[in-house]
Coordinates of C-alpha atoms in Angstrom, one line a residue:
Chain A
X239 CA -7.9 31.5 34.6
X240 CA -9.3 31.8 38.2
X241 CA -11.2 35.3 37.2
X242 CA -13.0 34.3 34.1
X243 CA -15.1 30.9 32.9
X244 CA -16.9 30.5 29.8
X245 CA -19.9 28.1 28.9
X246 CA -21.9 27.9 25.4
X247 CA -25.8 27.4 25.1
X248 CA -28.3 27.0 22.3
X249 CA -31.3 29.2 22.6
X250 CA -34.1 26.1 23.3
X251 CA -38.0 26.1 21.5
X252 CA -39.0 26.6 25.5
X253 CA -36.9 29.8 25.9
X254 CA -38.5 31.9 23.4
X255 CA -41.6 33.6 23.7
X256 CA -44.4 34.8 21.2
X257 CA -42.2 37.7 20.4
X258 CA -40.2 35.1 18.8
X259 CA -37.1 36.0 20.8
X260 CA -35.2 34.4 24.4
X261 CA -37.6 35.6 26.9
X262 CA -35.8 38.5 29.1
X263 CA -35.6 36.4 32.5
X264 CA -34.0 33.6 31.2
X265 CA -30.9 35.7 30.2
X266 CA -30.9 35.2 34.5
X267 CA -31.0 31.2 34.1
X268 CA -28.3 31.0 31.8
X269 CA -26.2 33.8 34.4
X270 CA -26.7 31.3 37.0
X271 CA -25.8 28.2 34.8
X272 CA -22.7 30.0 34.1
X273 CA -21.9 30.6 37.7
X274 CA -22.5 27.2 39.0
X275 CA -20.4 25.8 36.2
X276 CA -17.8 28.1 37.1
X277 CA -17.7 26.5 40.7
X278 CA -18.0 23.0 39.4
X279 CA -14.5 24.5 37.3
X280 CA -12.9 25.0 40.7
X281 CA -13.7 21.9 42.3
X282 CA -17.1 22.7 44.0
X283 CA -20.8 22.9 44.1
X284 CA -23.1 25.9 44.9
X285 CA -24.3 23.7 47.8
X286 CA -21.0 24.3 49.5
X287 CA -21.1 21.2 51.8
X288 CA -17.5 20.5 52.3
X289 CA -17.1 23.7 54.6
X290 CA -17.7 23.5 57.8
X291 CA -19.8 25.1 58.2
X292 CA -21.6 25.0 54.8
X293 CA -22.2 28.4 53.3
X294 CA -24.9 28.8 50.4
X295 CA -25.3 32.0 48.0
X296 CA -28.1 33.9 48.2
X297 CA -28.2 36.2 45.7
X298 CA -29.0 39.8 46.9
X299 CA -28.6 42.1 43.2
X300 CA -29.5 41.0 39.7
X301 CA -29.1 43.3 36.6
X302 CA -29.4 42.6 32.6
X303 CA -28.7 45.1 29.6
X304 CA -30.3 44.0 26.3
X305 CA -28.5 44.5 23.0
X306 CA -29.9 42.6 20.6
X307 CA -32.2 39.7 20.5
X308 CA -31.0 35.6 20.6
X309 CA -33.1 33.8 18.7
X310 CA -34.4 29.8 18.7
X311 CA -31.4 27.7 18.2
X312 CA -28.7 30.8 18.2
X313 CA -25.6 29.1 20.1
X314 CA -24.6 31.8 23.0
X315 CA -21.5 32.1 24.4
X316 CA -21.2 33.3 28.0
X317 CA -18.3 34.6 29.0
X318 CA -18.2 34.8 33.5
X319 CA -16.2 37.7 35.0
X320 CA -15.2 38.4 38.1
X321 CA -16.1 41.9 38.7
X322 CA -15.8 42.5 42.3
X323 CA -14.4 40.3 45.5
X324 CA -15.4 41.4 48.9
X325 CA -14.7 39.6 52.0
X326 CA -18.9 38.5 51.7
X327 CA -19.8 39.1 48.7
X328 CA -19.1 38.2 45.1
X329 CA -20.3 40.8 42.1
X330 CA -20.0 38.2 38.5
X331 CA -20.3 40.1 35.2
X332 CA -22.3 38.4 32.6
X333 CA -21.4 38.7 28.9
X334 CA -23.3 37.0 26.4
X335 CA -22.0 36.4 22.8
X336 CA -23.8 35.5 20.1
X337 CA -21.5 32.5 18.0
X338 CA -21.7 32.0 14.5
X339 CA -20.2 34.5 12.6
X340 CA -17.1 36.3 12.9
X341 CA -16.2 38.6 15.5
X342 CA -19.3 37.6 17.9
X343 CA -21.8 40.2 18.7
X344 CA -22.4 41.0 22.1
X345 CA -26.2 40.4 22.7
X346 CA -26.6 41.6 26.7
X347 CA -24.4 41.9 29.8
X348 CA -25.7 41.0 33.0
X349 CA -24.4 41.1 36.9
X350 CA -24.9 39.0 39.7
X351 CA -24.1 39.8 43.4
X352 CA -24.5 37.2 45.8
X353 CA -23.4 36.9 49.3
X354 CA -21.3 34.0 51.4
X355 CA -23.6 32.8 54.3
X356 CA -24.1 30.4 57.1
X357 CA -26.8 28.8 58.1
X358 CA -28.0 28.9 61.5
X359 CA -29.5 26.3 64.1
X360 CA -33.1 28.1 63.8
X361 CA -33.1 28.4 59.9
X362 CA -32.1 32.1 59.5
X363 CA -28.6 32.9 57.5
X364 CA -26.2 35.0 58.2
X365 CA -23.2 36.9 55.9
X366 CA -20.4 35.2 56.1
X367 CA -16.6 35.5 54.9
X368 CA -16.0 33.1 51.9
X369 CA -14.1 30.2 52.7
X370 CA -10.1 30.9 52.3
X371 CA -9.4 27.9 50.0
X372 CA -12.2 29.2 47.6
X373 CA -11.4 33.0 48.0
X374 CA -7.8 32.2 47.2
X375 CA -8.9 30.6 44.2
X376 CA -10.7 33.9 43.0
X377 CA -9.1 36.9 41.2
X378 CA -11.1 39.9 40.2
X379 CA -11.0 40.0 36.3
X380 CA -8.4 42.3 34.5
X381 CA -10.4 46.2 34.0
X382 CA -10.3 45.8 29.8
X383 CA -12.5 42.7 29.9
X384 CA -15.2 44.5 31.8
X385 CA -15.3 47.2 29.2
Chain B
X1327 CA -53.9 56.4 39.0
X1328 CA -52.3 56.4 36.1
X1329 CA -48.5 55.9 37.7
X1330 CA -49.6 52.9 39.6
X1331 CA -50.8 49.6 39.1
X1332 CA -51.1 46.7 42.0
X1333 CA -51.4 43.0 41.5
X1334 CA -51.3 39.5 43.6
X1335 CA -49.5 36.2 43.1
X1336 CA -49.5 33.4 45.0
X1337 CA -45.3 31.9 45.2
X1338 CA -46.3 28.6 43.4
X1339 CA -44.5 25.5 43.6
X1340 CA -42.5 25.2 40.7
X1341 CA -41.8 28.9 40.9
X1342 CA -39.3 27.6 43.6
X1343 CA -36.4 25.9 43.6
X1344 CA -34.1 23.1 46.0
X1345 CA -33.2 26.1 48.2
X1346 CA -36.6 26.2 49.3
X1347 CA -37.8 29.7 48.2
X1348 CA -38.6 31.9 44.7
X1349 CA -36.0 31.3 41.6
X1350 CA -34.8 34.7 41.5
X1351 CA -35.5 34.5 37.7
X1352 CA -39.1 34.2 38.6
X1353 CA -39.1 37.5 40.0
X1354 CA -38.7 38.8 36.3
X1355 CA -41.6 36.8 35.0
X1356 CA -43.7 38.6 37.9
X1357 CA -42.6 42.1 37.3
X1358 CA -43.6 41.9 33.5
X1359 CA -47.1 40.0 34.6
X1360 CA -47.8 43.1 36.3
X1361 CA -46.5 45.5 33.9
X1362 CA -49.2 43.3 31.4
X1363 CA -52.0 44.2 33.5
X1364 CA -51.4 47.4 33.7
X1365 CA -51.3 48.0 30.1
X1366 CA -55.1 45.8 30.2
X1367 CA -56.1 48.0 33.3
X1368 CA -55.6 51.6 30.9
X1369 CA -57.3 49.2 27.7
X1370 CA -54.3 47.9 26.3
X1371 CA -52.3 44.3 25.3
X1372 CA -48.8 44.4 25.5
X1373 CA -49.8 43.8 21.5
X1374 CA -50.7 47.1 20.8
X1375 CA -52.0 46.2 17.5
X1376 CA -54.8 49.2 18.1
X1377 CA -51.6 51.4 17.2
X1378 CA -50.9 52.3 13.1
X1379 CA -48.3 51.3 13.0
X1380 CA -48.5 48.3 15.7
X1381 CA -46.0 49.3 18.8
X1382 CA -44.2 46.8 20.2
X1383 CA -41.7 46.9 23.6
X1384 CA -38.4 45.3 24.1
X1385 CA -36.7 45.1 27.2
X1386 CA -33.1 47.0 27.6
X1387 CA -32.4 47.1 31.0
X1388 CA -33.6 44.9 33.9
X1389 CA -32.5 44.7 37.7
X1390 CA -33.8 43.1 40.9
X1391 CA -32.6 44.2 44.7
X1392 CA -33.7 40.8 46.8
X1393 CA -34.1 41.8 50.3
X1394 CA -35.8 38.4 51.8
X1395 CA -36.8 35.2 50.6
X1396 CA -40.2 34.5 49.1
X1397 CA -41.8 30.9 50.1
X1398 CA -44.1 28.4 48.4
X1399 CA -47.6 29.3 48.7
X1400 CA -46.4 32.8 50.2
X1401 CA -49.2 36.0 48.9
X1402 CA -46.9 38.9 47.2
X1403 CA -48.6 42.2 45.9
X1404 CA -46.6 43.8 42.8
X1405 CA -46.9 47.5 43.1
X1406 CA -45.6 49.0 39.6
X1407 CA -44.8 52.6 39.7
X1408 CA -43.7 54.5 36.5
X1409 CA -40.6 56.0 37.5
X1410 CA -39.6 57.6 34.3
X1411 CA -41.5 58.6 31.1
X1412 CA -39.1 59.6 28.0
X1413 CA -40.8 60.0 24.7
X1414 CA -39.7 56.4 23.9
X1415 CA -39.2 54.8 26.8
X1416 CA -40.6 53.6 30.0
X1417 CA -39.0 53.1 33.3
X1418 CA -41.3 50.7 35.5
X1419 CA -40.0 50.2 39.4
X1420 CA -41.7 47.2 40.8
X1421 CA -42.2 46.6 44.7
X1422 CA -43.0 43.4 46.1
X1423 CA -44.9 43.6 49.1
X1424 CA -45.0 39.9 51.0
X1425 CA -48.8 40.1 52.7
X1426 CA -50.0 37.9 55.4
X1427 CA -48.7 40.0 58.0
X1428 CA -49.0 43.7 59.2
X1429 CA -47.3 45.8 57.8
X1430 CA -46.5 43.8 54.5
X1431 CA -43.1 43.4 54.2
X1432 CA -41.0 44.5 51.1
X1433 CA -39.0 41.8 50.4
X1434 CA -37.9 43.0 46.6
X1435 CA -37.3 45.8 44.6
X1436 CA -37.0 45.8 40.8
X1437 CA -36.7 48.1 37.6
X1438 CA -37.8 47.8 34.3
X1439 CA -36.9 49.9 31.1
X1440 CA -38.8 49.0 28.0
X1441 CA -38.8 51.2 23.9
X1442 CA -41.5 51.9 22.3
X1443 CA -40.2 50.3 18.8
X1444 CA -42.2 49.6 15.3
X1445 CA -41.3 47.2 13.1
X1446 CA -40.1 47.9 9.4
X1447 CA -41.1 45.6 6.8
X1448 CA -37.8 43.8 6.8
X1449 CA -38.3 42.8 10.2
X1450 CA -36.0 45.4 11.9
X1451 CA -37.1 47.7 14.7
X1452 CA -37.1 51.2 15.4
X1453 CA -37.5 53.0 18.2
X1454 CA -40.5 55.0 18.1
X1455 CA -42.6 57.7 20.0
X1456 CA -45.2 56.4 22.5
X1457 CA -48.3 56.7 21.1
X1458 CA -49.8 60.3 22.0
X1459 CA -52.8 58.4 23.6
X1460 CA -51.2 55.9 25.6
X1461 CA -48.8 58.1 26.8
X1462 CA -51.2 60.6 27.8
X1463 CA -52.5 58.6 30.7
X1464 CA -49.1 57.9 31.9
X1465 CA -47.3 59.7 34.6
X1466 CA -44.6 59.4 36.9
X1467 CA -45.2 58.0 40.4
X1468 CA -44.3 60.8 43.1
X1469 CA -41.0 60.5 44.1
X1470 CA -42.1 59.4 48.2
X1471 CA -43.3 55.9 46.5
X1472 CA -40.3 55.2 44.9
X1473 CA -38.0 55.3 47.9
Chain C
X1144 CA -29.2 5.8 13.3
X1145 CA -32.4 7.1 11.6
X1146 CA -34.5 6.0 14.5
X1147 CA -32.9 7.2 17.5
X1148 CA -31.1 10.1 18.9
X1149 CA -28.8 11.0 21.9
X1150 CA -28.0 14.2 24.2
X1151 CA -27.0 14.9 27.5
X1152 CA -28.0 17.8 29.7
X1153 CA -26.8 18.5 33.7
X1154 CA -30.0 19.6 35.9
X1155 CA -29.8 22.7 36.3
X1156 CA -30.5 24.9 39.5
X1157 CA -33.3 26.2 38.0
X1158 CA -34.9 22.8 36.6
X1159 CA -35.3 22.2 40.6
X1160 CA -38.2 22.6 43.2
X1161 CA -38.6 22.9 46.9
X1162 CA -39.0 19.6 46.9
X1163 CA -34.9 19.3 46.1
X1164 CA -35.5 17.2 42.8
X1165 CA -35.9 18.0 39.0
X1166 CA -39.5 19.8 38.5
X1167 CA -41.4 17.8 36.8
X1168 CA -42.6 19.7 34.3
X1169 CA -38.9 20.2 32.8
X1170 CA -39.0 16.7 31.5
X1171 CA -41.2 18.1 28.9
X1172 CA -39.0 20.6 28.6
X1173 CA -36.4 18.2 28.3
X1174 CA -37.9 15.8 26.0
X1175 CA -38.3 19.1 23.1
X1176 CA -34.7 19.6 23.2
X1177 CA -34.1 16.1 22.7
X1178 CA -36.5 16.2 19.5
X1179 CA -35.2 19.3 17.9
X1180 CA -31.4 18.1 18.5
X1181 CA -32.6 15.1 16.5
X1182 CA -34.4 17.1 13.4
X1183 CA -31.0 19.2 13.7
X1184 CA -29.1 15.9 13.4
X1185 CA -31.3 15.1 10.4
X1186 CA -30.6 18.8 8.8
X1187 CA -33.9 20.2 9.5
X1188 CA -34.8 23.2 12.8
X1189 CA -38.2 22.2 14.2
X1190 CA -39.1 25.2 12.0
X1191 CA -39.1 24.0 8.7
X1192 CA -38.9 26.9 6.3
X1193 CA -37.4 24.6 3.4
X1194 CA -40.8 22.9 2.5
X1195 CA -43.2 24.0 0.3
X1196 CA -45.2 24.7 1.8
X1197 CA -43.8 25.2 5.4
X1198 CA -44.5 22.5 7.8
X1199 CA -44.6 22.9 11.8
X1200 CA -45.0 20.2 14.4
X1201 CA -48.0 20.8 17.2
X1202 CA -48.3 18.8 20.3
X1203 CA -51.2 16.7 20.2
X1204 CA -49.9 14.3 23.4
X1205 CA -47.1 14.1 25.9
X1206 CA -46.9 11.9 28.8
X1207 CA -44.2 10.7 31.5
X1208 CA -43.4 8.0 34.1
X1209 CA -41.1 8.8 36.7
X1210 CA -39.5 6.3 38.3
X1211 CA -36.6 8.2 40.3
X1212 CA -36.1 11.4 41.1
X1213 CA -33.1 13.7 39.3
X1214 CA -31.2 15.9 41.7
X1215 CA -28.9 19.0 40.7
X1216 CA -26.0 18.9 38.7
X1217 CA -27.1 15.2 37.6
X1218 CA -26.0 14.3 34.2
X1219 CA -29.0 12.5 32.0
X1220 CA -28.4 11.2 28.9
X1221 CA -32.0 11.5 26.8
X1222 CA -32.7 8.7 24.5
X1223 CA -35.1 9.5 21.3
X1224 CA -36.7 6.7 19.9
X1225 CA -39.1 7.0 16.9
X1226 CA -41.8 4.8 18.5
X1227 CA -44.6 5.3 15.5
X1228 CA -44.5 6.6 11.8
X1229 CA -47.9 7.7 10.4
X1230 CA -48.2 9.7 7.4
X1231 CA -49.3 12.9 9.4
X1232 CA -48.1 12.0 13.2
X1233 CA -44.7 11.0 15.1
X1234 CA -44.6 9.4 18.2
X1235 CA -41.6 9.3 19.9
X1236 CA -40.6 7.3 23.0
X1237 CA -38.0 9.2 25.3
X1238 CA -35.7 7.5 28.1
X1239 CA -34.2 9.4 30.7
X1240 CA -30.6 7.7 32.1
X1241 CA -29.2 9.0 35.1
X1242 CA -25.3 8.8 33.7
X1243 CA -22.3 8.8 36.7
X1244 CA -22.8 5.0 37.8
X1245 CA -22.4 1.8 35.7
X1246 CA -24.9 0.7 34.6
X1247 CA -26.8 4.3 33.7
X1248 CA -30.7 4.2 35.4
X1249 CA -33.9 5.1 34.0
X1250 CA -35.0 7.7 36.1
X1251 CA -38.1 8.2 33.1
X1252 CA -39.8 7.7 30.3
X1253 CA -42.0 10.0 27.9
X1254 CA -43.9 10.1 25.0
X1255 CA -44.7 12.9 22.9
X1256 CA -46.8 12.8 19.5
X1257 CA -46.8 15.8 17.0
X1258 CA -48.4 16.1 14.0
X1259 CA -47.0 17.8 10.8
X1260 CA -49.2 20.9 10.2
X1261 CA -49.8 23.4 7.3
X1262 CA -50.9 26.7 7.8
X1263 CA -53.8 28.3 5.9
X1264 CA -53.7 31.6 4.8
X1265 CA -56.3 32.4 7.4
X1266 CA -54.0 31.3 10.2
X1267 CA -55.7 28.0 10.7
X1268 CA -53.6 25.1 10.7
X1269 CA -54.3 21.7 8.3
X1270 CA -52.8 18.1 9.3
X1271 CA -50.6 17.3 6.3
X1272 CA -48.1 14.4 5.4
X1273 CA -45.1 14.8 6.5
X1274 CA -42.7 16.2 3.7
X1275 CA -41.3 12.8 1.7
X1276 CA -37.5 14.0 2.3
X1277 CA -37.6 14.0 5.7
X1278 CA -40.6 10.5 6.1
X1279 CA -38.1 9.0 4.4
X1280 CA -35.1 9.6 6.8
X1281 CA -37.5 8.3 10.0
X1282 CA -37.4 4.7 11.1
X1283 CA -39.7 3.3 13.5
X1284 CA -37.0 1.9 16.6
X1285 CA -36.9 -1.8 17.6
X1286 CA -39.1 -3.0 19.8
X1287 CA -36.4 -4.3 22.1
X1288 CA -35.2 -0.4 22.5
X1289 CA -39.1 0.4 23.5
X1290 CA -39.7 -2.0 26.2
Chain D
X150 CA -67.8 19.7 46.3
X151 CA -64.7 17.1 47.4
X152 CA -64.2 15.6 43.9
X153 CA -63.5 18.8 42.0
X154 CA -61.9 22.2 42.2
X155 CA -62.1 25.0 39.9
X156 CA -59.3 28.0 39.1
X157 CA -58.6 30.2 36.8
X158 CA -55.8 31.6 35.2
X159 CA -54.6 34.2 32.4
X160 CA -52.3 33.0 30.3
X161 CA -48.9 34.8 30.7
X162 CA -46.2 36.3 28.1
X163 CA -43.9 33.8 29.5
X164 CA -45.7 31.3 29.7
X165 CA -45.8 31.3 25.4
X166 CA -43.5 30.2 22.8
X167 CA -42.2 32.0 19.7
X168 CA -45.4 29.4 17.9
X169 CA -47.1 31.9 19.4
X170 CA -49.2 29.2 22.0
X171 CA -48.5 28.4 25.3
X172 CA -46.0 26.5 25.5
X173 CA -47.2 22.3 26.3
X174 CA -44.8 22.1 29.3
X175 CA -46.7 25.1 30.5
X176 CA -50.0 22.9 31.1
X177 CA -48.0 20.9 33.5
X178 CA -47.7 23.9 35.5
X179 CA -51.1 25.0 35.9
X180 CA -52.2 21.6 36.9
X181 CA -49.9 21.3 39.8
X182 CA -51.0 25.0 40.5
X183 CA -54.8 23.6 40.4
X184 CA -53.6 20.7 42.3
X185 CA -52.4 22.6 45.2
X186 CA -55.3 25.1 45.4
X187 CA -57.6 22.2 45.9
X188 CA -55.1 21.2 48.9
X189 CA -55.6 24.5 50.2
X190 CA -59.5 24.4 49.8
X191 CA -59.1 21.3 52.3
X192 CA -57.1 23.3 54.7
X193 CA -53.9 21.7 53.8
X194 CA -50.5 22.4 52.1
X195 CA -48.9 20.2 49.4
X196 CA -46.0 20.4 52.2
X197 CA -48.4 18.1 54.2
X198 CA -46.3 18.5 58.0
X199 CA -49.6 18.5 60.1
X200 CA -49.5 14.8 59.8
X201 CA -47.6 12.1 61.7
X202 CA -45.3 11.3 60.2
X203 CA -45.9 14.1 57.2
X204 CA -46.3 13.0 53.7
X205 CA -45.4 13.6 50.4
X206 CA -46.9 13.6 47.2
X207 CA -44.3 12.7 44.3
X208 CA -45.5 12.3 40.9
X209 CA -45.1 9.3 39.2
X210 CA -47.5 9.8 35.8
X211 CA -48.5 12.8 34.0
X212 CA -49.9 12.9 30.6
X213 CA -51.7 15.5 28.4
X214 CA -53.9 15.8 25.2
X215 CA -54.1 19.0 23.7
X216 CA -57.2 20.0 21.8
X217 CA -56.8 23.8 21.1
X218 CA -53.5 26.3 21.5
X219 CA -53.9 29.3 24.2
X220 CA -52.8 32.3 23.3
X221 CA -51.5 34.7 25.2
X222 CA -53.8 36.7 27.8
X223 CA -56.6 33.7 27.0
X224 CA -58.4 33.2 30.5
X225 CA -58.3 29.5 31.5
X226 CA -60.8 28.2 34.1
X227 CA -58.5 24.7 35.3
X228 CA -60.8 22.1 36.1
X229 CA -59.4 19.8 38.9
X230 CA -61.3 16.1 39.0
X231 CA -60.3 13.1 41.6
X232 CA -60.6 10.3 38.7
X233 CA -59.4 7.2 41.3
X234 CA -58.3 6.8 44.6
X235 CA -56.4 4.5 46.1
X236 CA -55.2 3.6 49.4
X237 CA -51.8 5.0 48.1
X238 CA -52.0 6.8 45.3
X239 CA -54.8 9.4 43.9
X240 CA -54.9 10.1 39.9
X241 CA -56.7 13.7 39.1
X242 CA -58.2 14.6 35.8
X243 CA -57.3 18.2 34.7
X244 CA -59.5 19.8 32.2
X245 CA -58.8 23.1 30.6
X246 CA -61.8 25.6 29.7
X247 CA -60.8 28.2 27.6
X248 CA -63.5 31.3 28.7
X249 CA -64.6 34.9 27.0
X250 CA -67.2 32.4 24.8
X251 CA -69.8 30.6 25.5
X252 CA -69.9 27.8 26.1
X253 CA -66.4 27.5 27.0
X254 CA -64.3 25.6 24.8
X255 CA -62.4 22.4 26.3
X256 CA -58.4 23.1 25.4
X257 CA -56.6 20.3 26.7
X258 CA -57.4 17.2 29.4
X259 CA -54.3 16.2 31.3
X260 CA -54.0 13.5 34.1
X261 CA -51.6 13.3 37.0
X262 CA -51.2 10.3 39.6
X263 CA -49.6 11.3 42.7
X264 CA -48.3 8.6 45.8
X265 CA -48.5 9.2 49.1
X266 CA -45.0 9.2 50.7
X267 CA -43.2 9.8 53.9
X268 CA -39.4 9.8 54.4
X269 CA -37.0 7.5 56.2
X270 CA -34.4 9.0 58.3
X271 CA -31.9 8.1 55.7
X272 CA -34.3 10.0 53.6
X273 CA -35.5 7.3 51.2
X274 CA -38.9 7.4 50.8
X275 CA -41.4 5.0 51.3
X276 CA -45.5 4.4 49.9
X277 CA -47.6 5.0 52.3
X278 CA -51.6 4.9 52.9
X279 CA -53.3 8.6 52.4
X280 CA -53.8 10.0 56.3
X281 CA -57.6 9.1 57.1
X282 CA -58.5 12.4 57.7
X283 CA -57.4 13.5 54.0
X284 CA -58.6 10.1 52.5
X285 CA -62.0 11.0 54.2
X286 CA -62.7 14.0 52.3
X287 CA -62.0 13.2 48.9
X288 CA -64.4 11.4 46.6
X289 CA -63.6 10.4 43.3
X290 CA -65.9 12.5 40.3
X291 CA -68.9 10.9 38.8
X292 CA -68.2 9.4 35.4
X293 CA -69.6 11.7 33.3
X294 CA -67.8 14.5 34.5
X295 CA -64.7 12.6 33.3
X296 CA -66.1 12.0 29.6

C-alpha cells in the first residue's frame, strides 16, 4: 500500500522520564523512524543519493497530540499516513497504537511536513520537485484513515 | 514579566545529527528546559509538590515551525511567551532566536499546551484548576510578541 | 542459553551526530535495551515488582571500546554475555556486530555492572542478593565468548 | 589552568528516567559537553578545521563509575581533567560535583580517551600526532587531582 506503512516499538528504560511515562519529544524519534522505514519500504534511503541530483528532507512543520501515556516496555504500533502530496513537499500523519489488548488504543497522533531539496555548490538548499519515480510511488492516504 | 521568560543554549554536539545541524526532536527538549525555568524563575519546580494536592502537567499538544538550521556550537535564546491561560491549561509559544549576529535571527517557532492535572489515589489523573497562586502571576504575552 | 542473549537494532537517524556516525553515547543506550530484552527473555521487566521485597538494578559501572564506527540504517546484532555473578552484582559483557557482511564485525564492546537494590522505606536504597529465582537462572558465559 | 576545565550544568527533565535519576547514558553527554567547552576555552572547536590538514577527535574508550543518582534540577559543576597525553591520543578524567551543599558531593568519575585523526580523501581515517600548537597547551593534571 504506497499511502500507508506501519512499524512496532517497545517503549525503552531510556525513553521514559521521571514522570514515569515516554518523554513527549521522542513521540518525534519514533515519527521519524517510521518515515525512514517507510522509504527503506520503497526501495530508498532518506539520504536520497541515487538522484541526480541528490535531494534530502528537511523537515519544515512538526506537530504531536497526546492521548494517553506509553509506558516502559508498552509495544507501540505506528501506523504512517500519507496526508498531503505537493509537488515539494510531503505532510505524513502519525498514528500511534498502543498493542496488547484488543482493539488498540490510540495514544497520540503526530504530523510531519518535510520538503524535497537540492543541494547547492555553496552549501545552501533549495525546494525542489520530488523525484518522479518516488512521487509515482506515493498516494495520499484514503480520507477515513485520517479520521 | 510574568508572560515572558528568556533562556540560552549552546547547540551541543550530540544535540545534532549526520545532517550536520539540531535533531528536530531536540527542539522539544529545549522548549520544555525553558518552560522549567520559568516555573523556577516565579519559585516553582515543574514538581509542584508545594500544591495540596501536588499539580502535575502533561503535555497534549506540541508543534515546531523550523525556519533555518541550528549548527553545533551555535548560541540560541528561547523566548517563552504564554499565549493562552484557560483555567486548566497553558498555552506556551517558544521563539528561538539564533544570536551571534545582529539582529538575532528566528530560526524556530514552537507551541506548547500543558493541563494542570492531580493525581487520584489509584494513579489516574484529573484535570484540575491552576493553582489560584500560580496562576495569579501568569498572564498572556501581548499579542505584537507573538507574531 | 542462560548466559547470553541476542537483539538486533538498525541506527537510527537520531542515534547519529555531525560527525555522520552512531553518537557514542547511544551505545549505553543500546547496551540497556539489550539487558532488559534479556530479563524479558528470562520472564522478569528490569522492574521487578514480583519479589518480596521489590528489587531494582542501579548502575554502578559502564564502559565501551569502539573499534569502528556504525553509520545509519546499520543493522547491529548486540551480544549479552553474563561476564560475572556475585551475590549482589552482575557484570555483563556486551559485543556490538555490524551484521550485512560475512563474517559480522565488532564495531564494540561494553560493560555494564548493576547491583540488585532494595529500597528502604525512607527512599534510600540497600545492596541486596539477588532474588534466588532469578540467581539461579544466570550463568556466568565462557571465557572463549569474552575474549 | 591548561589541565582542567570547569562547567556546570542543571540536570534536565529529559535528561531522567522513570527511576527517577538521570539516566547513566546521560553522563556521557555532559562529558563530551565539558570536553568541548574546554576546546573552546583554547580558542578551538571540536570541528578542529584551522589546522592543516584538520583533525578529528573520535572516541575510542569511555567508561563511568557512578557514586550518587542526580535528580532532576540537581546543579552539576563537570570537572574536566587531562589524565595522559600522548603523541596521539589524550584520556580526560571527568568528575561530577553535585552543588547546593557543602562541600560538594562527588557523583560520578568517568574517563574518555580521544585519537587525533585526519581523513584520507577516500575518507578513511588515519592516527595522527596532536597539532603542536594544541599539544603545547595542554598539561596533564597533578596526581592528586585525579585521586
Amino acid at each position: 500500500m504506497p499511502y500507508e506503512f506501519k512499524t512496532e516499538r517497545r517503549v525503552e528504560f531510556a525513553d521514559t522520564d521521571m514522570a514515569g511515562i515516554m518523554h513527549y519529544s521522542n513521540f518525534f524519534r519514533y515519527m521519524e523512524t517510521a518515515e525512514h522505514g517507510f522509504y527503506r519500504s520503497l526501495g530508498y534511503s532518506v539520504v536520497m543519493n541515487q538522484f541526480d541530483p541528490p535531494v534530502a528532507w528537511p523537515r519544515v512543520h512538526a506537530e504531536c497530540d497526546y492521548f494517553k501515556p506509553l509506558k516502559f516496555e508498552d509495544l507501540v504500533e505506528i501506523q504512517l499516513l500519507i496526508k498531503e502530496k505537493r509537488s515539494k513537499t510531503l505532510t505524513f500523519c502519525f498514528r500511534f497504537w498502543k498493542l496488547g489488548q484488543s482493539p488498540a488504543i490510540e495514544v497520540a497522533r503526530g504530523l510531519l511536513t518535510v520538503v524535497c531539496v537540492t543541494h547547492q555548490p555553496d552549501g545552501s538548499m533549495n525546494a525542489a520537485k520530488i523525484p518522479q519515480a518516488l512521487a509515482e510511488q506515493l498516494e495520499v492516504a484514503p480520507q477515513e484513515l485520517l479520521e
